[in-house]
PDB file of N, CA and C in Angstrom:
ATOM      1  N   MET A   1      95.883 111.653 107.614  1.00 86.00           N
ATOM      2  CA  MET A   1      96.793 111.654 106.484  1.00 86.00           C
ATOM      3  C   MET A   1      96.888 110.227 105.932  1.00 86.00           C
ATOM      4  N   THR A   2      96.982 110.131 104.649  1.00 89.00           N
ATOM      5  CA  THR A   2      97.156 108.849 103.975  1.00 89.00           C
ATOM      6  C   THR A   2      98.298 108.980 102.979  1.00 89.00           C
ATOM      7  N   ILE A   3      99.124 107.942 102.900  1.00 90.00           N
ATOM      8  CA  ILE A   3     100.166 107.861 101.879  1.00 90.00           C
ATOM      9  C   ILE A   3      99.681 106.816 100.890  1.00 90.00           C
ATOM     10  N   GLU A   4      99.581 107.197  99.615  1.00 88.00           N
ATOM     11  CA  GLU A   4      99.012 106.285  98.630  1.00 88.00           C
ATOM     12  C   GLU A   4      99.819 106.338  97.337  1.00 88.00           C
ATOM     13  N   ASP A   5      99.995 105.170  96.729  1.00 87.00           N
ATOM     14  CA  ASP A   5     100.642 105.058  95.430  1.00 87.00           C
ATOM     15  C   ASP A   5      99.773 104.145  94.578  1.00 87.00           C
ATOM     16  N   TYR A   6     100.245 103.802  93.404  1.00 88.00           N
ATOM     17  CA  TYR A   6      99.407 103.044  92.475  1.00 88.00           C
ATOM     18  C   TYR A   6      99.000 101.667  92.998  1.00 88.00           C
ATOM     19  N   ASP A   7      99.749 101.099  93.940  1.00 90.00           N
ATOM     20  CA  ASP A   7      99.451  99.737  94.373  1.00 90.00           C
ATOM     21  C   ASP A   7      99.276  99.562  95.874  1.00 90.00           C
ATOM     22  N   PHE A   8      99.367 100.623  96.660  1.00 92.00           N
ATOM     23  CA  PHE A   8      99.209 100.491  98.102  1.00 92.00           C
ATOM     24  C   PHE A   8      98.631 101.760  98.718  1.00 92.00           C
ATOM     25  N   LYS A   9      98.193 101.604  99.975  1.00 92.00           N
ATOM     26  CA  LYS A   9      97.729 102.729 100.775  1.00 92.00           C
ATOM     27  C   LYS A   9      98.221 102.517 102.201  1.00 92.00           C
ATOM     28  N   LEU A  10      98.832 103.552 102.780  1.00 92.00           N
ATOM     29  CA  LEU A  10      99.297 103.540 104.163  1.00 92.00           C
ATOM     30  C   LEU A  10      98.492 104.558 104.954  1.00 92.00           C
ATOM     31  N   GLU A  11      97.945 104.123 106.073  1.00 93.00           N
ATOM     32  CA  GLU A  11      97.207 105.027 106.938  1.00 93.00           C
ATOM     33  C   GLU A  11      97.741 104.885 108.361  1.00 93.00           C
ATOM     34  N   PRO A  12      97.947 106.004 109.063  1.00 94.00           N
ATOM     35  CA  PRO A  12      98.442 105.899 110.437  1.00 94.00           C
ATOM     36  C   PRO A  12      97.401 105.228 111.335  1.00 94.00           C
ATOM     37  N   VAL A  13      97.886 104.473 112.311  1.00 94.00           N
ATOM     38  CA  VAL A  13      96.988 103.801 113.244  1.00 94.00           C
ATOM     39  C   VAL A  13      96.168 104.835 114.017  1.00 94.00           C
ATOM     40  N   SER A  14      96.824 105.907 114.431  1.00 93.00           N
ATOM     41  CA  SER A  14      96.149 107.021 115.101  1.00 93.00           C
ATOM     42  C   SER A  14      96.972 108.282 114.880  1.00 93.00           C
ATOM     43  N   ASP A  15      96.449 109.406 115.323  1.00 90.00           N
ATOM     44  CA  ASP A  15      97.131 110.678 115.099  1.00 90.00           C
ATOM     45  C   ASP A  15      98.496 110.766 115.771  1.00 90.00           C
ATOM     46  N   ASP A  16      98.672 110.058 116.877  1.00 91.00           N
ATOM     47  CA  ASP A  16      99.926 110.157 117.620  1.00 91.00           C
ATOM     48  C   ASP A  16     100.733 108.857 117.602  1.00 91.00           C
ATOM     49  N   SER A  17     100.468 108.002 116.640  1.00 90.00           N
ATOM     50  CA  SER A  17     101.156 106.708 116.564  1.00 90.00           C
ATOM     51  C   SER A  17     102.226 106.717 115.481  1.00 90.00           C
ATOM     52  N   ALA A  18     103.276 105.937 115.726  1.00 92.00           N
ATOM     53  CA  ALA A  18     104.326 105.757 114.718  1.00 92.00           C
ATOM     54  C   ALA A  18     104.059 104.508 113.875  1.00 92.00           C
ATOM     55  N   LEU A  19     102.919 103.877 114.080  1.00 95.00           N
ATOM     56  CA  LEU A  19     102.581 102.649 113.361  1.00 95.00           C
ATOM     57  C   LEU A  19     101.577 102.935 112.249  1.00 95.00           C
ATOM     58  N   TRP A  20     101.600 102.075 111.224  1.00 95.00           N
ATOM     59  CA  TRP A  20     100.799 102.273 110.019  1.00 95.00           C
ATOM     60  C   TRP A  20     100.031 101.013 109.661  1.00 95.00           C
ATOM     61  N   ASP A  21      98.870 101.199 109.054  1.00 95.00           N
ATOM     62  CA  ASP A  21      98.102 100.101 108.461  1.00 95.00           C
ATOM     63  C   ASP A  21      98.350 100.134 106.957  1.00 95.00           C
ATOM     64  N   LEU A  22      98.713  98.997 106.393  1.00 95.00           N
ATOM     65  CA  LEU A  22      99.068  98.897 104.980  1.00 95.00           C
ATOM     66  C   LEU A  22      98.055  98.035 104.246  1.00 95.00           C
ATOM     67  N   SER A  23      97.534  98.564 103.144  1.00 93.00           N
ATOM     68  CA  SER A  23      96.610  97.820 102.284  1.00 93.00           C
ATOM     69  C   SER A  23      97.148  97.844 100.862  1.00 93.00           C
ATOM     70  N   PHE A  24      96.997  96.715 100.177  1.00 92.00           N
ATOM     71  CA  PHE A  24      97.404  96.633  98.776  1.00 92.00           C
ATOM     72  C   PHE A  24      96.169  96.647  97.890  1.00 92.00           C
ATOM     73  N   LYS A  25      96.315  97.214  96.702  1.00 88.00           N
ATOM     74  CA  LYS A  25      95.211  97.279  95.751  1.00 88.00           C
ATOM     75  C   LYS A  25      95.014  95.900  95.125  1.00 88.00           C
ATOM     76  N   LYS A  26      93.774  95.472  95.087  1.00 86.00           N
ATOM     77  CA  LYS A  26      93.429  94.183  94.493  1.00 86.00           C
ATOM     78  C   LYS A  26      92.212  94.351  93.600  1.00 86.00           C
ATOM     79  N   ILE A  27      92.071  93.434  92.653  1.00 79.00           N
ATOM     80  CA  ILE A  27      90.900  93.435  91.785  1.00 79.00           C
ATOM     81  C   ILE A  27      89.809  92.606  92.458  1.00 79.00           C
ATOM     82  N   VAL A  28      88.643  93.209  92.591  1.00 80.00           N
ATOM     83  CA  VAL A  28      87.488  92.554  93.201  1.00 80.00           C
ATOM     84  C   VAL A  28      86.512  92.195  92.090  1.00 80.00           C
ATOM     85  N   ASN A  29      85.934  91.000  92.156  1.00 80.00           N
ATOM     86  CA  ASN A  29      84.977  90.511  91.159  1.00 80.00           C
ATOM     87  C   ASN A  29      85.584  90.477  89.757  1.00 80.00           C
ATOM     88  N   LYS A  30      86.775  89.918  89.657  1.00 80.00           N
ATOM     89  CA  LYS A  30      87.490  89.875  88.387  1.00 80.00           C
ATOM     90  C   LYS A  30      86.663  89.163  87.314  1.00 80.00           C
ATOM     91  N   GLY A  31      86.566  89.811  86.151  1.00 81.00           N
ATOM     92  CA  GLY A  31      85.860  89.243  85.013  1.00 81.00           C
ATOM     93  C   GLY A  31      84.356  89.443  85.035  1.00 81.00           C
ATOM     94  N   LYS A  32      83.850  90.065  86.083  1.00 86.00           N
ATOM     95  CA  LYS A  32      82.406  90.294  86.178  1.00 86.00           C
ATOM     96  C   LYS A  32      82.084  91.735  85.803  1.00 86.00           C
ATOM     97  N   VAL A  33      80.821  92.008  85.621  1.00 85.00           N
ATOM     98  CA  VAL A  33      80.372  93.342  85.239  1.00 85.00           C
ATOM     99  C   VAL A  33      80.781  94.383  86.285  1.00 85.00           C
ATOM    100  N   ASN A  34      80.738  93.988  87.545  1.00 84.00           N
ATOM    101  CA  ASN A  34      81.056  94.930  88.619  1.00 84.00           C
ATOM    102  C   ASN A  34      82.521  94.826  89.088  1.00 84.00           C
ATOM    103  N   GLU A  35      83.417  94.455  88.169  1.00 81.00           N
ATOM    104  CA  GLU A  35      84.843  94.386  88.495  1.00 81.00           C
ATOM    105  C   GLU A  35      85.354  95.771  88.874  1.00 81.00           C
ATOM    106  N   ARG A  36      86.174  95.815  89.926  1.00 83.00           N
ATOM    107  CA  ARG A  36      86.747  97.082  90.370  1.00 83.00           C
ATOM    108  C   ARG A  36      88.032  96.828  91.138  1.00 83.00           C
ATOM    109  N   GLU A  37      88.811  97.878  91.296  1.00 82.00           N
ATOM    110  CA  GLU A  37      90.005  97.801  92.126  1.00 82.00           C
ATOM    111  C   GLU A  37      89.663  98.375  93.492  1.00 82.00           C
ATOM    112  N   ASP A  38      90.193  97.728  94.530  1.00 82.00           N
ATOM    113  CA  ASP A  38      89.907  98.176  95.882  1.00 82.00           C
ATOM    114  C   ASP A  38      91.091  97.827  96.769  1.00 82.00           C
ATOM    115  N   PHE A  39      91.265  98.596  97.831  1.00 83.00           N
ATOM    116  CA  PHE A  39      92.292  98.275  98.815  1.00 83.00           C
ATOM    117  C   PHE A  39      91.673  97.333  99.830  1.00 83.00           C
ATOM    118  N   SER A  40      92.318  96.186 100.056  1.00 78.00           N
ATOM    119  CA  SER A  40      91.729  95.217 100.962  1.00 78.00           C
ATOM    120  C   SER A  40      92.797  94.485 101.755  1.00 78.00           C
ATOM    121  N   SER A  41      92.354  93.719 102.720  1.00 77.00           N
ATOM    122  CA  SER A  41      93.200  92.886 103.584  1.00 77.00           C
ATOM    123  C   SER A  41      94.363  93.669 104.190  1.00 77.00           C
ATOM    124  N   PRO A  42      94.049  94.673 104.986  1.00 87.00           N
ATOM    125  CA  PRO A  42      95.134  95.481 105.539  1.00 87.00           C
ATOM    126  C   PRO A  42      96.012  94.704 106.519  1.00 87.00           C
ATOM    127  N   LEU A  43      97.260  95.114 106.585  1.00 91.00           N
ATOM    128  CA  LEU A  43      98.202  94.644 107.593  1.00 91.00           C
ATOM    129  C   LEU A  43      98.241  95.755 108.635  1.00 91.00           C
ATOM    130  N   TYR A  44      97.964  95.429 109.878  1.00 93.00           N
ATOM    131  CA  TYR A  44      97.795  96.441 110.907  1.00 93.00           C
ATOM    132  C   TYR A  44      99.056  96.650 111.736  1.00 93.00           C
ATOM    133  N   GLY A  45      99.298  97.905 112.118  1.00 94.00           N
ATOM    134  CA  GLY A  45     100.306  98.250 113.091  1.00 94.00           C
ATOM    135  C   GLY A  45     101.746  98.004 112.695  1.00 94.00           C
ATOM    136  N   LEU A  46     102.109  98.380 111.478  1.00 95.00           N
ATOM    137  CA  LEU A  46     103.487  98.185 111.015  1.00 95.00           C
ATOM    138  C   LEU A  46     104.305  99.448 111.226  1.00 95.00           C
ATOM    139  N   PRO A  47     105.579  99.295 111.624  1.00 95.00           N
ATOM    140  CA  PRO A  47     106.454 100.472 111.586  1.00 95.00           C
ATOM    141  C   PRO A  47     106.680 100.847 110.119  1.00 95.00           C
ATOM    142  N   LEU A  48     106.997 102.098 109.855  1.00 92.00           N
ATOM    143  CA  LEU A  48     107.117 102.573 108.479  1.00 92.00           C
ATOM    144  C   LEU A  48     108.148 101.774 107.681  1.00 92.00           C
ATOM    145  N   ASN A  49     109.304 101.485 108.275  1.00 92.00           N
ATOM    146  CA  ASN A  49     110.311 100.724 107.525  1.00 92.00           C
ATOM    147  C   ASN A  49     109.827  99.310 107.215  1.00 92.00           C
ATOM    148  N   GLY A  50     109.044  98.714 108.095  1.00 94.00           N
ATOM    149  CA  GLY A  50     108.467  97.400 107.823  1.00 94.00           C
ATOM    150  C   GLY A  50     107.443  97.448 106.702  1.00 94.00           C
ATOM    151  N   ALA A  51     106.664  98.517 106.675  1.00 94.00           N
ATOM    152  CA  ALA A  51     105.678  98.689 105.600  1.00 94.00           C
ATOM    153  C   ALA A  51     106.382  98.854 104.257  1.00 94.00           C
ATOM    154  N   ILE A  52     107.453  99.632 104.235  1.00 93.00           N
ATOM    155  CA  ILE A  52     108.206  99.830 102.991  1.00 93.00           C
ATOM    156  C   ILE A  52     108.778  98.506 102.500  1.00 93.00           C
ATOM    157  N   ARG A  53     109.300  97.711 103.398  1.00 94.00           N
ATOM    158  CA  ARG A  53     109.849  96.397 103.012  1.00 94.00           C
ATOM    159  C   ARG A  53     108.763  95.503 102.415  1.00 94.00           C
ATOM    160  N   ARG A  54     107.574  95.550 102.983  1.00 94.00           N
ATOM    161  CA  ARG A  54     106.470  94.741 102.447  1.00 94.00           C
ATOM    162  C   ARG A  54     106.010  95.250 101.088  1.00 94.00           C
ATOM    163  N   ILE A  55     106.022  96.555 100.890  1.00 94.00           N
ATOM    164  CA  ILE A  55     105.663  97.129  99.589  1.00 94.00           C
ATOM    165  C   ILE A  55     106.653  96.662  98.531  1.00 94.00           C
ATOM    166  N   ILE A  56     107.936  96.707  98.859  1.00 95.00           N
ATOM    167  CA  ILE A  56     108.966  96.258  97.914  1.00 95.00           C
ATOM    168  C   ILE A  56     108.773  94.784  97.581  1.00 95.00           C
ATOM    169  N   ASN A  57     108.569  93.965  98.601  1.00 95.00           N
ATOM    170  CA  ASN A  57     108.359  92.529  98.386  1.00 95.00           C
ATOM    171  C   ASN A  57     107.126  92.286  97.520  1.00 95.00           C
ATOM    172  N   HIS A  58     106.060  93.022  97.791  1.00 93.00           N
ATOM    173  CA  HIS A  58     104.820  92.891  97.014  1.00 93.00           C
ATOM    174  C   HIS A  58     105.063  93.211  95.531  1.00 93.00           C
ATOM    175  N   ARG A  59     105.845  94.251  95.269  1.00 94.00           N
ATOM    176  CA  ARG A  59     106.125  94.637  93.874  1.00 94.00           C
ATOM    177  C   ARG A  59     106.987  93.604  93.166  1.00 94.00           C
ATOM    178  N   ILE A  60     107.942  93.020  93.866  1.00 96.00           N
ATOM    179  CA  ILE A  60     108.784  91.986  93.252  1.00 96.00           C
ATOM    180  C   ILE A  60     107.945  90.742  92.948  1.00 96.00           C
ATOM    181  N   ILE A  61     107.100  90.359  93.875  1.00 94.00           N
ATOM    182  CA  ILE A  61     106.231  89.200  93.661  1.00 94.00           C
ATOM    183  C   ILE A  61     105.291  89.442  92.481  1.00 94.00           C
ATOM    184  N   ALA A  62     104.720  90.645  92.396  1.00 91.00           N
ATOM    185  CA  ALA A  62     103.815  90.965  91.287  1.00 91.00           C
ATOM    186  C   ALA A  62     104.539  90.899  89.945  1.00 91.00           C
ATOM    187  N   LYS A  63     105.796  91.318  89.917  1.00 93.00           N
ATOM    188  CA  LYS A  63     106.572  91.313  88.677  1.00 93.00           C
ATOM    189  C   LYS A  63     106.913  89.899  88.224  1.00 93.00           C
ATOM    190  N   HIS A  64     107.178  89.018  89.165  1.00 94.00           N
ATOM    191  CA  HIS A  64     107.628  87.656  88.842  1.00 94.00           C
ATOM    192  C   HIS A  64     106.599  86.617  89.293  1.00 94.00           C
ATOM    193  N   LYS A  65     105.353  86.939  89.154  1.00 89.00           N
ATOM    194  CA  LYS A  65     104.257  86.114  89.680  1.00 89.00           C
ATOM    195  C   LYS A  65     104.351  84.639  89.300  1.00 89.00           C
ATOM    196  N   GLU A  66     104.625  84.362  88.060  1.00 88.00           N
ATOM    197  CA  GLU A  66     104.577  82.987  87.559  1.00 88.00           C
ATOM    198  C   GLU A  66     105.945  82.399  87.265  1.00 88.00           C
ATOM    199  N   GLU A  67     106.999  82.946  87.849  1.00 92.00           N
ATOM    200  CA  GLU A  67     108.320  82.412  87.543  1.00 92.00           C
ATOM    201  C   GLU A  67     109.172  82.318  88.799  1.00 92.00           C
ATOM    202  N   ALA A  68     110.149  81.451  88.748  1.00 94.00           N
ATOM    203  CA  ALA A  68     111.118  81.342  89.829  1.00 94.00           C
ATOM    204  C   ALA A  68     112.276  82.282  89.522  1.00 94.00           C
ATOM    205  N   ILE A  69     112.776  82.948  90.562  1.00 95.00           N
ATOM    206  CA  ILE A  69     113.938  83.809  90.390  1.00 95.00           C
ATOM    207  C   ILE A  69     114.993  83.421  91.418  1.00 95.00           C
ATOM    208  N   SER A  70     116.215  83.794  91.143  1.00 95.00           N
ATOM    209  CA  SER A  70     117.304  83.480  92.074  1.00 95.00           C
ATOM    210  C   SER A  70     117.303  84.488  93.223  1.00 95.00           C
ATOM    211  N   MET A  71     117.975  84.106  94.305  1.00 96.00           N
ATOM    212  CA  MET A  71     118.118  85.007  95.436  1.00 96.00           C
ATOM    213  C   MET A  71     118.868  86.262  95.015  1.00 96.00           C
ATOM    214  N   LYS A  72     119.837  86.095  94.128  1.00 96.00           N
ATOM    215  CA  LYS A  72     120.616  87.229  93.631  1.00 96.00           C
ATOM    216  C   LYS A  72     119.706  88.222  92.904  1.00 96.00           C
ATOM    217  N   THR A  73     118.821  87.721  92.054  1.00 95.00           N
ATOM    218  CA  THR A  73     117.883  88.575  91.322  1.00 95.00           C
ATOM    219  C   THR A  73     116.937  89.280  92.287  1.00 95.00           C
ATOM    220  N   TYR A  74     116.423  88.525  93.273  1.00 96.00           N
ATOM    221  CA  TYR A  74     115.512  89.109  94.255  1.00 96.00           C
ATOM    222  C   TYR A  74     116.169  90.286  94.970  1.00 96.00           C
ATOM    223  N   PHE A  75     117.370  90.064  95.500  1.00 96.00           N
ATOM    224  CA  PHE A  75     118.029  91.124  96.258  1.00 96.00           C
ATOM    225  C   PHE A  75     118.471  92.287  95.379  1.00 96.00           C
ATOM    226  N   LYS A  76     118.823  92.008  94.134  1.00 97.00           N
ATOM    227  CA  LYS A  76     119.170  93.088  93.213  1.00 97.00           C
ATOM    228  C   LYS A  76     117.953  93.988  92.995  1.00 97.00           C
ATOM    229  N   GLU A  77     116.804  93.381  92.713  1.00 96.00           N
ATOM    230  CA  GLU A  77     115.575  94.152  92.512  1.00 96.00           C
ATOM    231  C   GLU A  77     115.123  94.830  93.798  1.00 96.00           C
ATOM    232  N   TYR A  78     115.294  94.142  94.922  1.00 96.00           N
ATOM    233  CA  TYR A  78     114.931  94.705  96.219  1.00 96.00           C
ATOM    234  C   TYR A  78     115.695  96.005  96.461  1.00 96.00           C
ATOM    235  N   HIS A  79     116.998  95.983  96.244  1.00 96.00           N
ATOM    236  CA  HIS A  79     117.825  97.164  96.481  1.00 96.00           C
ATOM    237  C   HIS A  79     117.528  98.281  95.478  1.00 96.00           C
ATOM    238  N   ILE A  80     117.218  97.927  94.253  1.00 96.00           N
ATOM    239  CA  ILE A  80     116.842  98.942  93.261  1.00 96.00           C
ATOM    240  C   ILE A  80     115.563  99.646  93.704  1.00 96.00           C
ATOM    241  N   LEU A  81     114.559  98.880  94.120  1.00 94.00           N
ATOM    242  CA  LEU A  81     113.299  99.473  94.568  1.00 94.00           C
ATOM    243  C   LEU A  81     113.495 100.291  95.848  1.00 94.00           C
ATOM    244  N   TRP A  82     114.312  99.800  96.760  1.00 93.00           N
ATOM    245  CA  TRP A  82     114.605 100.530  98.001  1.00 93.00           C
ATOM    246  C   TRP A  82     115.224 101.894  97.666  1.00 93.00           C
ATOM    247  N   ASP A  83     116.200 101.892  96.747  1.00 91.00           N
ATOM    248  CA  ASP A  83     116.850 103.139  96.342  1.00 91.00           C
ATOM    249  C   ASP A  83     115.870 104.089  95.664  1.00 91.00           C
ATOM    250  N   GLU A  84     114.939 103.551  94.865  1.00 88.00           N
ATOM    251  CA  GLU A  84     113.932 104.391  94.208  1.00 88.00           C
ATOM    252  C   GLU A  84     113.033 105.063  95.239  1.00 88.00           C
ATOM    253  N   ILE A  85     112.642 104.319  96.268  1.00 85.00           N
ATOM    254  CA  ILE A  85     111.792 104.889  97.317  1.00 85.00           C
ATOM    255  C   ILE A  85     112.554 105.948  98.098  1.00 85.00           C
ATOM    256  N   LEU A  86     113.804 105.683  98.425  1.00 84.00           N
ATOM    257  CA  LEU A  86     114.610 106.677  99.135  1.00 84.00           C
ATOM    258  C   LEU A  86     114.796 107.933  98.304  1.00 84.00           C
ATOM    259  N   ALA A  87     114.973 107.774  97.005  1.00 82.00           N
ATOM    260  CA  ALA A  87     115.148 108.927  96.123  1.00 82.00           C
ATOM    261  C   ALA A  87     113.898 109.809  96.132  1.00 82.00           C
ATOM    262  N   LEU A  88     112.728 109.201  96.238  1.00 77.00           N
ATOM    263  CA  LEU A  88     111.488 109.975  96.311  1.00 77.00           C
ATOM    264  C   LEU A  88     111.431 110.817  97.575  1.00 77.00           C
ATOM    265  N   CYS A  89     112.081 110.331  98.637  1.00 75.00           N
ATOM    266  CA  CYS A  89     112.027 111.002  99.931  1.00 75.00           C
ATOM    267  C   CYS A  89     113.055 112.114 100.079  1.00 75.00           C
ATOM    268  N   LYS A  90     114.056 112.117  99.226  1.00 76.00           N
ATOM    269  CA  LYS A  90     115.096 113.137  99.336  1.00 76.00           C
ATOM    270  C   LYS A  90     114.603 114.440  98.728  1.00 76.00           C
ATOM    271  N   GLU A  91     114.809 115.495  99.452  1.00 63.00           N
ATOM    272  CA  GLU A  91     114.384 116.807  98.983  1.00 63.00           C
ATOM    273  C   GLU A  91     115.459 117.401  98.091  1.00 63.00           C
ATOM    274  N   LYS A  92     115.052 117.842  96.935  1.00 63.00           N
ATOM    275  CA  LYS A  92     115.985 118.517  96.034  1.00 63.00           C
ATOM    276  C   LYS A  92     116.043 119.983  96.410  1.00 63.00           C
ATOM    277  N   LYS A  93     117.243 120.475  96.489  1.00 60.00           N
ATOM    278  CA  LYS A  93     117.407 121.894  96.768  1.00 60.00           C
ATOM    279  C   LYS A  93     117.207 122.663  95.474  1.00 60.00           C
ATOM    280  N   PRO A  94     116.484 123.767  95.558  1.00 61.00           N
ATOM    281  CA  PRO A  94     116.305 124.562  94.321  1.00 61.00           C
ATOM    282  C   PRO A  94     117.645 125.114  93.864  1.00 61.00           C
ATOM    283  N   SER A  95     117.842 125.110  92.563  1.00 59.00           N
ATOM    284  CA  SER A  95     119.094 125.641  92.032  1.00 59.00           C
ATOM    285  C   SER A  95     119.097 127.159  92.178  1.00 59.00           C
ATOM    286  N   PRO A  96     120.281 127.715  92.472  1.00 63.00           N
ATOM    287  CA  PRO A  96     120.347 129.167  92.640  1.00 63.00           C
ATOM    288  C   PRO A  96     120.004 129.885  91.343  1.00 63.00           C
ATOM    289  N   ASP A  97     119.315 130.965  91.472  1.00 62.00           N
ATOM    290  CA  ASP A  97     118.927 131.755  90.313  1.00 62.00           C
ATOM    291  C   ASP A  97     120.160 132.454  89.733  1.00 62.00           C
ATOM    292  N   LYS A  98     120.412 132.243  88.476  1.00 55.00           N
ATOM    293  CA  LYS A  98     121.573 132.876  87.832  1.00 55.00           C
ATOM    294  C   LYS A  98     121.061 133.945  86.884  1.00 55.00           C
ATOM    295  N   ASN A  99     121.000 135.150  87.378  1.00 53.00           N
ATOM    296  CA  ASN A  99     120.523 136.269  86.560  1.00 53.00           C
ATOM    297  C   ASN A  99     121.649 137.069  86.016  1.00 53.00           C
TER     298      ASN A  99
END
């Protein structure tokens, strides 16, 4: 099983492990004819909550690549992204059929 989104890929270390390998999408051969996106430089053996924290940090860094931000801004964005990820994990109950 693999968990994948637009900017990362999570793969379990093994079938019976609670640890995950995390890779981020990067551009390879930027500006060349054979430019492509690929998942590279995996982080090995992360617990799921640690992987999620790194994904959030990666997204904040990508958003503010060339600028300095305050700690307040960082944590505000961190919590917004954390809540968005949790919302994806919550199962919506189907609404009762009203006939």
